[in-house]
Amino acid sequence: MRAIRRRPRPRSCPIDLAPTSIWDPIRLGIDENACSVDITLIYRNILLAGEPGAGKSGGLNRITAHAALATDCRLWLMDGKRVELGLWRRAAERFVGPDLAEAIDALGELQAEMDRRYDQLDTDGVRQIERQDWTDAIMLVIDELAYYSATAGDKKQRDQFSLLLRDIVARGRAAGIIAVAATQRPSHDIIPVSLRDLFGYRLAFRCTTETSSDIILGHGWHARGYDASTIDPEDRGVGWLLAEGGIPRRMRCTWLTDADIAAVVTAVTS
């Protein structure tokens, strides 16, 4: 397989600030043939993971930018470091920093909203929201998942957070609730199989071991040649995307600078 040659991250410059819809494809970047890589996240969830410095913030920011510009989507953000997604704070309906108790409260509110939506769907006699329906989608974006699920607070709090998140990821799709989670610690204690398998889409950036790669993509993919541990450490933003088609696709995420993000936030809040 021909590798993506090392070069600076591609950029969408100038960034398109036109309003979008969450029902439209999100452009993540390019593949090794320089073809556009697009995904649609309505009715889907996506997990992004890789070692520190692997470039997962590129993918995370591209997804967040699309949701921020979407006129039919509300952003809920959680960031254990505060500063990565903090740039998007003004565009978000809800922002949670490194506060596990607040994160649990927010997930509880989102779970209640999910249940309310299912009550409405049941009343309407339909199984899922549609593009023309009565409510906006909600995108929950969590960066530094490990902070909330394995580091902060006590075990009872961490377990409560994980249970709430698992329920939202498992049941939220038909109610228009999209979960996007990212971590730089791809290990079984952070991403148990029971949670990982609920994420229909997965994006594995550079990992230190083939085991870590399989924790993200799924068991056995490295043996079939899809191994994020073989990505050159200097190839930031390059990863294996498991999405439509069911076979991982090697790609490079488009990069957004802080100025690009500021331009998007200004466009959607002014």
Coordinates of C-alpha atoms in Angstrom, one line a residue:
M1 CA 0.0 0.0 0.0
R2 CA 1.4 3.4 -1.0
A3 CA 2.1 5.5 2.0
I4 CA 1.0 9.1 2.3
R5 CA 4.3 11.0 1.9
R6 CA 5.4 13.2 4.7
R7 CA 4.5 16.8 4.3
P8 CA 2.8 19.7 6.2
R9 CA -0.8 19.1 7.1
P10 CA -3.2 20.1 4.3
R11 CA -5.4 23.0 5.1
S12 CA -8.8 24.1 3.8
C13 CA -7.7 27.7 3.3
P14 CA -9.8 29.8 3.3
I15 CA -12.2 27.8 5.4
D16 CA -15.7 27.8 4.1
L17 CA -17.9 29.6 6.7
A18 CA -21.2 29.0 4.9
P19 CA -23.9 27.4 7.1
T20 CA -24.1 23.6 6.8
S21 CA -26.4 20.8 8.0
I22 CA -25.5 18.0 10.3
W23 CA -27.2 15.7 7.7
D24 CA -24.5 16.7 5.1
P25 CA -21.1 15.0 4.8
I26 CA -18.2 16.2 6.9
R27 CA -15.0 16.6 5.1
L28 CA -12.2 15.1 7.3
G29 CA -9.3 15.3 4.9
I30 CA -7.7 13.4 2.0
D31 CA -6.7 9.8 1.4
E32 CA -3.5 8.5 -0.1
N33 CA -4.8 9.2 -3.6
A34 CA -5.6 12.8 -2.7
C35 CA -9.3 12.1 -2.8
S36 CA -11.6 13.8 -0.3
V37 CA -12.5 11.7 2.7
D38 CA -16.1 12.6 3.9
I39 CA -18.3 11.0 6.6
T40 CA -21.9 11.6 7.6
L41 CA -22.4 11.4 11.4
I42 CA -26.1 11.7 11.8
Y43 CA -27.2 8.3 13.3
R44 CA -23.5 7.6 13.9
N45 CA -20.9 7.9 16.6
I46 CA -17.1 8.1 16.2
L47 CA -14.1 7.3 18.3
L48 CA -10.8 9.0 17.7
A49 CA -7.6 7.8 19.5
G50 CA -3.9 7.8 19.2
E51 CA -0.7 8.6 21.1
P52 CA 0.0 12.2 22.2
G53 CA 1.0 14.4 19.2
A54 CA -0.5 12.0 16.7
G55 CA -2.8 14.6 15.3
K56 CA -6.2 13.6 16.6
S57 CA -7.1 17.2 17.3
G58 CA -7.2 17.8 13.5
G59 CA -10.0 15.3 13.1
L60 CA -11.7 16.4 16.2
N61 CA -11.7 20.1 15.1
R62 CA -12.9 19.3 11.6
I63 CA -15.9 17.5 13.0
T64 CA -16.6 20.2 15.6
A65 CA -16.4 22.9 12.9
H66 CA -19.0 21.2 10.8
A67 CA -21.4 20.9 13.7
A68 CA -20.8 24.5 14.8
L69 CA -21.7 25.7 11.3
A70 CA -24.7 23.4 11.1
T71 CA -27.9 25.3 11.6
D72 CA -29.7 22.1 12.8
C73 CA -27.2 21.0 15.4
R74 CA -26.3 22.0 19.0
L75 CA -22.9 21.5 20.4
W76 CA -22.1 20.0 23.9
L77 CA -18.4 19.9 24.6
M78 CA -16.3 18.3 27.3
D79 CA -12.6 18.7 27.5
G80 CA -10.4 17.4 30.3
K81 CA -7.6 19.8 29.3
R82 CA -10.0 22.7 28.8
V83 CA -7.9 24.4 26.1
E84 CA -8.4 22.1 23.1
L85 CA -12.1 22.4 22.8
G86 CA -12.1 25.6 24.8
L87 CA -11.6 27.5 21.5
W88 CA -15.1 26.4 20.6
R89 CA -16.7 27.4 23.9
R90 CA -18.6 30.4 22.5
A91 CA -20.2 28.2 19.8
A92 CA -21.3 25.6 22.3
E93 CA -24.6 25.3 24.1
R94 CA -22.8 23.5 27.0
F95 CA -19.1 23.4 27.8
V96 CA -17.6 21.3 30.6
G97 CA -13.9 21.5 31.5
P98 CA -11.9 19.3 33.9
D99 CA -14.8 18.8 36.4
L100 CA -16.0 15.3 36.6
A101 CA -19.1 16.2 38.8
E102 CA -20.2 18.7 36.2
A103 CA -19.6 16.2 33.4
I104 CA -21.8 13.7 35.2
D105 CA -24.5 16.3 35.6
A106 CA -24.3 17.2 31.9
L107 CA -24.5 13.6 30.8
G108 CA -27.5 13.2 33.1
E109 CA -29.2 16.2 31.4
L110 CA -28.4 14.8 28.0
Q111 CA -29.8 11.4 29.0
A112 CA -33.0 13.1 30.1
E113 CA -33.2 14.9 26.8
M114 CA -32.7 11.7 24.9
D115 CA -35.5 10.0 26.9
R116 CA -37.8 13.0 26.2
R117 CA -37.1 12.7 22.5
Y118 CA -37.9 9.0 22.6
D119 CA -41.2 9.8 24.3
Q120 CA -42.0 12.1 21.4
L121 CA -41.0 9.6 18.8
D122 CA -43.2 7.0 20.4
T123 CA -46.1 9.5 20.5
D124 CA -45.5 10.3 16.8
G125 CA -45.3 6.6 15.9
V126 CA -41.9 6.8 14.3
R127 CA -38.5 5.2 15.1
Q128 CA -36.0 8.0 14.5
I129 CA -35.8 11.7 13.9
E130 CA -35.7 12.9 10.3
R131 CA -34.2 15.9 8.6
Q132 CA -37.5 17.8 8.5
D133 CA -38.4 17.0 12.1
W134 CA -39.2 19.1 15.1
T135 CA -35.8 19.1 16.8
D136 CA -32.1 19.8 16.2
A137 CA -29.4 17.2 16.5
I138 CA -27.1 17.4 19.4
M139 CA -23.4 16.6 19.0
L140 CA -21.6 15.6 22.2
V141 CA -17.8 16.0 21.7
I142 CA -15.5 14.7 24.5
D143 CA -11.8 15.2 24.4
E144 CA -9.5 13.6 26.9
L145 CA -12.0 10.8 27.6
A146 CA -9.5 9.2 30.0
Y147 CA -9.7 12.2 32.3
Y148 CA -13.3 11.6 33.0
S149 CA -13.4 7.8 32.8
A150 CA -10.1 6.8 34.5
T151 CA -8.3 9.8 36.2
A152 CA -10.5 12.3 37.9
G153 CA -12.7 11.8 41.0
D154 CA -13.3 8.4 42.7
K155 CA -14.3 5.1 41.2
K156 CA -18.0 5.6 41.9
Q157 CA -18.0 8.9 39.9
R158 CA -15.9 7.4 37.1
D159 CA -18.2 4.4 36.8
Q160 CA -21.3 6.7 36.8
F161 CA -19.7 8.8 34.0
S162 CA -19.0 5.7 32.0
L163 CA -22.5 4.2 32.4
L164 CA -24.1 7.5 31.4
L165 CA -21.8 7.8 28.3
R166 CA -22.4 4.2 27.3
D167 CA -26.2 4.7 27.5
I168 CA -26.0 7.8 25.4
V169 CA -23.8 6.2 22.8
A170 CA -26.0 3.1 22.7
R171 CA -29.4 4.8 22.5
G172 CA -28.8 8.3 21.3
R173 CA -28.5 7.9 17.5
A174 CA -32.1 7.6 16.6
A175 CA -32.9 10.5 18.8
G176 CA -30.4 12.7 16.9
I177 CA -27.7 12.6 19.6
I178 CA -24.2 12.1 18.1
A179 CA -21.2 11.1 20.3
V180 CA -17.7 12.0 19.3
A181 CA -15.0 10.8 21.8
A182 CA -11.2 11.2 21.7
T183 CA -8.4 9.9 23.8
Q184 CA -4.6 9.7 23.7
R185 CA -4.7 6.6 25.9
P186 CA -6.0 3.7 23.7
S187 CA -6.1 1.0 26.4
H188 CA -8.7 -1.5 27.6
D189 CA -9.4 0.5 30.8
I190 CA -10.2 3.6 28.8
I191 CA -11.9 2.0 25.9
P192 CA -13.5 -1.3 27.0
V193 CA -14.8 -3.4 24.1
S194 CA -18.4 -2.9 25.3
L195 CA -18.0 0.8 24.7
R196 CA -15.8 0.7 21.6
D197 CA -18.1 -1.5 19.7
L198 CA -20.9 1.0 20.1
F199 CA -18.9 3.5 18.1
G200 CA -19.8 2.6 14.5
Y201 CA -16.9 4.8 13.1
R202 CA -13.4 4.8 14.5
L203 CA -10.3 6.7 13.6
A204 CA -6.9 5.4 14.7
F205 CA -3.9 7.7 14.6
R206 CA -0.4 6.7 15.4
C207 CA -0.2 4.2 18.3
T208 CA 2.8 2.7 20.1
T209 CA 1.7 -0.9 19.7
E210 CA -0.4 -3.0 17.4
T211 CA -2.5 -3.9 20.4
S212 CA -3.4 -0.3 20.9
S213 CA -4.3 -0.1 17.2
D214 CA -6.7 -3.0 17.6
I215 CA -8.2 -1.5 20.7
I216 CA -9.4 1.4 18.5
L217 CA -10.2 -0.3 15.2
G218 CA -11.3 -3.7 16.5
H219 CA -9.7 -7.1 17.1
G220 CA -7.6 -8.5 14.3
W221 CA -7.3 -5.5 12.0
H222 CA -3.5 -5.2 12.5
A223 CA -3.1 -8.8 11.3
R224 CA -4.9 -7.8 8.1
G225 CA -2.5 -4.9 7.5
Y226 CA -4.4 -2.1 9.1
D227 CA -2.0 -1.2 11.9
A228 CA -1.8 2.4 13.3
S229 CA 1.5 1.5 15.1
T230 CA 3.2 1.5 11.7
I231 CA 2.4 5.1 11.0
D232 CA 5.6 7.2 11.1
P233 CA 5.7 9.3 14.3
E234 CA 6.3 12.4 12.2
D235 CA 3.2 11.8 10.1
R236 CA 0.9 13.8 12.3
G237 CA -2.8 13.7 11.3
V238 CA -2.4 10.4 9.4
G239 CA -4.7 7.6 10.6
W240 CA -6.8 4.6 9.6
L241 CA -10.5 5.5 9.3
L242 CA -13.1 2.7 9.8
A243 CA -16.3 4.0 8.4
E244 CA -18.5 3.4 5.3
G245 CA -17.5 0.3 3.6
G246 CA -16.3 -1.5 6.7
I247 CA -12.6 -1.5 5.7
P248 CA -10.1 0.9 7.2
R249 CA -9.0 3.7 4.9
R250 CA -5.6 5.4 5.3
M251 CA -6.1 9.2 5.4
R252 CA -4.7 12.5 6.6
C253 CA -7.0 14.9 8.5
T254 CA -7.2 18.5 7.4
W255 CA -5.8 20.8 9.9
L256 CA -7.5 23.9 11.4
T257 CA -5.4 26.6 12.9
D258 CA -6.5 28.6 16.0
A259 CA -7.3 31.5 13.6
D260 CA -9.5 29.1 11.5
I261 CA -11.4 28.1 14.6
A262 CA -11.8 31.7 15.7
A263 CA -13.2 32.5 12.3
V264 CA -15.8 29.7 12.5
V265 CA -16.8 30.7 16.1
T266 CA -17.1 34.4 15.0
A267 CA -19.3 33.4 12.0
V268 CA -21.7 31.4 14.1
T269 CA -22.0 33.7 17.1
S270 CA -22.1 37.1 15.4

